[in-house]
Short mmCIF file of C-alpha atoms in Angstrom, two decimals:
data_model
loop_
_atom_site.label_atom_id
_atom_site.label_comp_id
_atom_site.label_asym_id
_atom_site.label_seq_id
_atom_site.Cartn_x
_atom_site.Cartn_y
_atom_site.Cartn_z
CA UNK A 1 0.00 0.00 0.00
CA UNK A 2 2.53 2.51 0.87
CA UNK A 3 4.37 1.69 -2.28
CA UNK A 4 1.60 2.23 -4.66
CA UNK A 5 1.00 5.62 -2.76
CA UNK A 6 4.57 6.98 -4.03
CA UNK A 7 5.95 7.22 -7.18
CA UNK A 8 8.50 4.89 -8.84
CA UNK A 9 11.66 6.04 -6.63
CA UNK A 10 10.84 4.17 -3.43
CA UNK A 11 9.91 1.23 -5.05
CA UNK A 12 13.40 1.52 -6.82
CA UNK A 13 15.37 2.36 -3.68
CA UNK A 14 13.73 -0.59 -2.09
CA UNK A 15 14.53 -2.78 -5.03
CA UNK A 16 18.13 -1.99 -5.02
CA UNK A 17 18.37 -2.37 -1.05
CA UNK A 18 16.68 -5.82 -1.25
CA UNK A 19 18.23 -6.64 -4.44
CA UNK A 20 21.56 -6.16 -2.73
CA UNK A 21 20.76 -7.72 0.42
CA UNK A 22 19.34 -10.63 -2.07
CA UNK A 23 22.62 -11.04 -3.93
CA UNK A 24 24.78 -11.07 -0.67
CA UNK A 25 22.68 -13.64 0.41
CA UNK A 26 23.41 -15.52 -2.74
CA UNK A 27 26.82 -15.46 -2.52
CA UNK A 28 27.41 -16.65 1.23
CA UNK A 29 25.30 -20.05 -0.05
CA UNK A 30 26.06 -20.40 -3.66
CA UNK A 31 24.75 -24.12 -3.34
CA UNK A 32 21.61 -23.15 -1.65
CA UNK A 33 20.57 -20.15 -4.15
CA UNK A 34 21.70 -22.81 -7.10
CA UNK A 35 19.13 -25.24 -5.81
CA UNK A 36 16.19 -22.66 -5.54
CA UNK A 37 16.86 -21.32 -8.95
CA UNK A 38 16.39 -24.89 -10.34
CA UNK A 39 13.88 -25.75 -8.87
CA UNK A 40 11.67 -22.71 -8.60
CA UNK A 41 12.61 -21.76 -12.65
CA UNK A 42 9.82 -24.43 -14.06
CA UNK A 43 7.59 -22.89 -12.04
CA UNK A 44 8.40 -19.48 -12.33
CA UNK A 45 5.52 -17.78 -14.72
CA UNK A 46 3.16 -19.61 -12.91
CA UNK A 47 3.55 -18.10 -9.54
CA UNK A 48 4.08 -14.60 -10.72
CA UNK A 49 1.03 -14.81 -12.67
CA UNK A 50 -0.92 -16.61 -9.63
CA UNK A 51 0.71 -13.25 -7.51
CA UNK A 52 -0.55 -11.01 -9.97
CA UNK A 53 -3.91 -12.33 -9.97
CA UNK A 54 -3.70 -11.63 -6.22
CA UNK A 55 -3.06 -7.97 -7.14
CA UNK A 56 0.16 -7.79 -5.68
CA UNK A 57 1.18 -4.45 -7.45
CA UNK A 58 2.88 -4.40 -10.77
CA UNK A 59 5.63 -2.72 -10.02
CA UNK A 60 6.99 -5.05 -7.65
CA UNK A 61 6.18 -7.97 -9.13
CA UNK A 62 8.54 -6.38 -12.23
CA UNK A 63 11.19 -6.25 -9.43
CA UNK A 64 10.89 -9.29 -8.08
CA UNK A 65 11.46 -10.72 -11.64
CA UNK A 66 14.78 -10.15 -11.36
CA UNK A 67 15.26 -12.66 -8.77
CA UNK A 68 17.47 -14.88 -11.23
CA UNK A 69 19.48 -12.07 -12.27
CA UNK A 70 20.24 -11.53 -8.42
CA UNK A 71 21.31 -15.38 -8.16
CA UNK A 72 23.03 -15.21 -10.64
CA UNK A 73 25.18 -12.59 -9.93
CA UNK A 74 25.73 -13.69 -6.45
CA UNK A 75 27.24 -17.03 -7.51
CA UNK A 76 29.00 -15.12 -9.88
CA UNK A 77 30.43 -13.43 -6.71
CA UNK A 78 31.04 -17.24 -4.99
CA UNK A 79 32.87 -17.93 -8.64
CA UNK A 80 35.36 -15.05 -8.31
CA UNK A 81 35.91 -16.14 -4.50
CA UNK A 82 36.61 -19.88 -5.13
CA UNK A 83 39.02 -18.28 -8.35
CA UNK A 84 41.23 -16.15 -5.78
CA UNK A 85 41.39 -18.82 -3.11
CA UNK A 86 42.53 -21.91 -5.40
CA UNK A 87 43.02 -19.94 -8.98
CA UNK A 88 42.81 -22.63 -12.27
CA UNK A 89 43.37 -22.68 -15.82
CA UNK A 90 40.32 -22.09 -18.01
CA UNK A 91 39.28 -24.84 -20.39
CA UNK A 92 37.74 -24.87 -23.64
CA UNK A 93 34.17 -25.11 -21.91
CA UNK A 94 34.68 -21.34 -20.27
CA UNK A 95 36.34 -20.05 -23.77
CA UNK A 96 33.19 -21.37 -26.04
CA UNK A 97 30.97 -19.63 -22.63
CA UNK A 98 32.58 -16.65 -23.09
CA UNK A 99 33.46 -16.48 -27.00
CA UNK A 100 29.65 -16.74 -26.95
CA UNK A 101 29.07 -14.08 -24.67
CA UNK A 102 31.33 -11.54 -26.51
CA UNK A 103 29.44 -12.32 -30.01
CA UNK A 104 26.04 -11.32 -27.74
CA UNK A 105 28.13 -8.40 -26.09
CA UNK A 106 29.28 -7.16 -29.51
CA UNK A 107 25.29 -7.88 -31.23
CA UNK A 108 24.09 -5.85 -28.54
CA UNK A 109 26.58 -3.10 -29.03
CA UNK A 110 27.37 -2.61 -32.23
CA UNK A 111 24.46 -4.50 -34.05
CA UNK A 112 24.80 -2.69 -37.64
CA UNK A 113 28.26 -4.14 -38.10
CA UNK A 114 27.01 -7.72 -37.62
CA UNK A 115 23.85 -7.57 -39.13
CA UNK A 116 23.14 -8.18 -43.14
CA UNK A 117 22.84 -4.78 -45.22
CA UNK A 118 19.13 -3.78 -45.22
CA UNK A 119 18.44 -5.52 -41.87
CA UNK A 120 15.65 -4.80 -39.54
CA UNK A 121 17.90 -3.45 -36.41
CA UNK A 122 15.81 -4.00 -32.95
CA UNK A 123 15.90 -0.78 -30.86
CA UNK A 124 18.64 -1.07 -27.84
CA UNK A 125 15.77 -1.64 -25.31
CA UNK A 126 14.73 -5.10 -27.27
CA UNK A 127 18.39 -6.08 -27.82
CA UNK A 128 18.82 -5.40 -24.19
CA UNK A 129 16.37 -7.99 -23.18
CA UNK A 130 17.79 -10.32 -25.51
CA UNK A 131 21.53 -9.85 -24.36
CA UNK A 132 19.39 -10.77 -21.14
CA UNK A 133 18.10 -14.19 -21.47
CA UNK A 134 20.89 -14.79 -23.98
CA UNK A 135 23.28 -15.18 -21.92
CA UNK A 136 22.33 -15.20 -18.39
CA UNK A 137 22.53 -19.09 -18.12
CA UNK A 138 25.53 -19.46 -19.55
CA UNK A 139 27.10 -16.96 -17.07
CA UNK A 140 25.72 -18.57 -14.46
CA UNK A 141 26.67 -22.17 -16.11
CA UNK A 142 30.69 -21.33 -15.96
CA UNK A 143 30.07 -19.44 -12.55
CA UNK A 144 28.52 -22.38 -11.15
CA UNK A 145 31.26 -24.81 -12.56
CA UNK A 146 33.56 -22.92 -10.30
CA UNK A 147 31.90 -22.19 -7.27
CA UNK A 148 33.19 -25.89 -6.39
CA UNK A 149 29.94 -27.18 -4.83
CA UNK A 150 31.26 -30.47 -4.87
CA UNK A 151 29.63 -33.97 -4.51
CA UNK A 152 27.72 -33.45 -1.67
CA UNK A 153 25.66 -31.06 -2.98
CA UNK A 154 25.04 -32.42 -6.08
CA UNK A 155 23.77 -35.81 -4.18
CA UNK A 156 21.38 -33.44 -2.61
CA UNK A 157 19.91 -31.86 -5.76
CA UNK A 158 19.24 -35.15 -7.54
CA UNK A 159 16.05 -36.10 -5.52
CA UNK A 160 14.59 -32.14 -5.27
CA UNK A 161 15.14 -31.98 -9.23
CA UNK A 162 13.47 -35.37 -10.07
CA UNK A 163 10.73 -34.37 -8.29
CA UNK A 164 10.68 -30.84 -10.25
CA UNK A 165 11.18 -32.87 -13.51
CA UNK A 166 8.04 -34.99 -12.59
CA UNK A 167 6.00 -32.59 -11.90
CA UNK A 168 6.63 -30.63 -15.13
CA UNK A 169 6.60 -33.72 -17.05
CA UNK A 170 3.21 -34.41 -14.97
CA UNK A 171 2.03 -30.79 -16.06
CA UNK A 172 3.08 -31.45 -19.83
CA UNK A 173 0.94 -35.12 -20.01
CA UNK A 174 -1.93 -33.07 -18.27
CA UNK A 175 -1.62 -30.29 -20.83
CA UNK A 176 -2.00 -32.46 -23.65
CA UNK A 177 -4.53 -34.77 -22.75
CA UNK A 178 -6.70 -32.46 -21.32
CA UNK A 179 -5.64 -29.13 -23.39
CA UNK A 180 -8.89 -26.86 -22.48
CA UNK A 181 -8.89 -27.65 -18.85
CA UNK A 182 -5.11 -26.66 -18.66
CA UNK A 183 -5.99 -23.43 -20.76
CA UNK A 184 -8.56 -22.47 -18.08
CA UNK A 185 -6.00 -22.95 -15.44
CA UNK A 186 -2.94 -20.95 -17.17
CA UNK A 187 -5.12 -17.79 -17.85
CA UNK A 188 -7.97 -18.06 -15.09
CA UNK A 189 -6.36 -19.02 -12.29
CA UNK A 190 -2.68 -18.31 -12.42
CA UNK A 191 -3.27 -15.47 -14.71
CA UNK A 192 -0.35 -16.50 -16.87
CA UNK A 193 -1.46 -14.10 -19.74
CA UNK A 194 -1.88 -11.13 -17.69
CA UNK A 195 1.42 -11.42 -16.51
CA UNK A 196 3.02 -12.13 -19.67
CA UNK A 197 1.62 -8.89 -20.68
#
């Protein structure tokens, strides 16, 4: 309530104070905030939407969104503390990672010089996005790989992310058997549309 009462600067102070706090967080358990990104990810649209529907204001919910960005970056920051304590040669996984990150990088920035003569160049706000999701995951693929979780953690995962993998593959049987019924959930009850838009 008080948020919606003020204009867009509290609710972006208070973004970047719990996004900070958020990434910190992230960083001091790099295996914990792993494990929630997996298996919350699937499941993702679907709770935002349901949030939405529970008119949770818009303008947090378009903070909150960037809840994978803030895990991200804080195992980034567990990535770049594992590389000082114990430092390692890079192999040809993290060059592809980040070849592929500087041909995104270099799209985003100078998109005329890549793109065929005559092409249709997205404005910098679209390409933004894209740089986004294009490369997010693969960040926080070679961050993870040295964050050194180790074995114990990854015994840990395996039953959580069956589980997650049922119950999407569960979700997808349900979806195609019974198409309509799943429709009326998506856009009735979890307001999946709405939040897309």
């Amino acid at each position: 309530g008080v948020v919606d009462h003020f204009n867009g600067r509290l609710t972006r102070a208070l973004g970047i104070i719990v996004g900070i706090g958020f990434v910190l967080l992230c960083a001091r358990r790099p295996g914990r905030a792993l494990a929630v990104l997996i298996l919350i990810h699937p499941f993702e649209t679907f709770i935002f939407g349901y949030l939405l529907g529970l008119h949770v204001p818009v303008s947090l919910l378009r903070l909150a969104g960037y809840w994978k960005d803030g895990i991200t970056a804080g195992i980034v920051i567990a990535a770049y503390r594992a590389i000082r304590r114990a430092p390692r040669q890079l192999d040809w996984i993290d060059i592809t990672g980040l070849a592929y990150i500087a041909v995104a990088v270099a799209w985003y920035l100078v998109p005329h010089v890549l793109a065929q003569k005559g092409a249709l160049i997205p404005a910098s706000s679209i390409r933004q996005l894209a740089l986004r999701l294009d490369i997010q995951f693969v960040i926080l693929f070679l961050a993870a790989r040295h964050v050194r979780l180790g074995r114990e953690w990854a015994h840990k995962i395996v039953k959580p992310l069956l589980v997650v993998g049922a119950i999407v593959a569960a979700i997808g049987i349900y979806e195609y058997f019974f198409t309509a019924s799943w429709n009326n959930y998506a856009v009735n009850t979890f307001h999946v549309i709405a939040y897309k838009t």
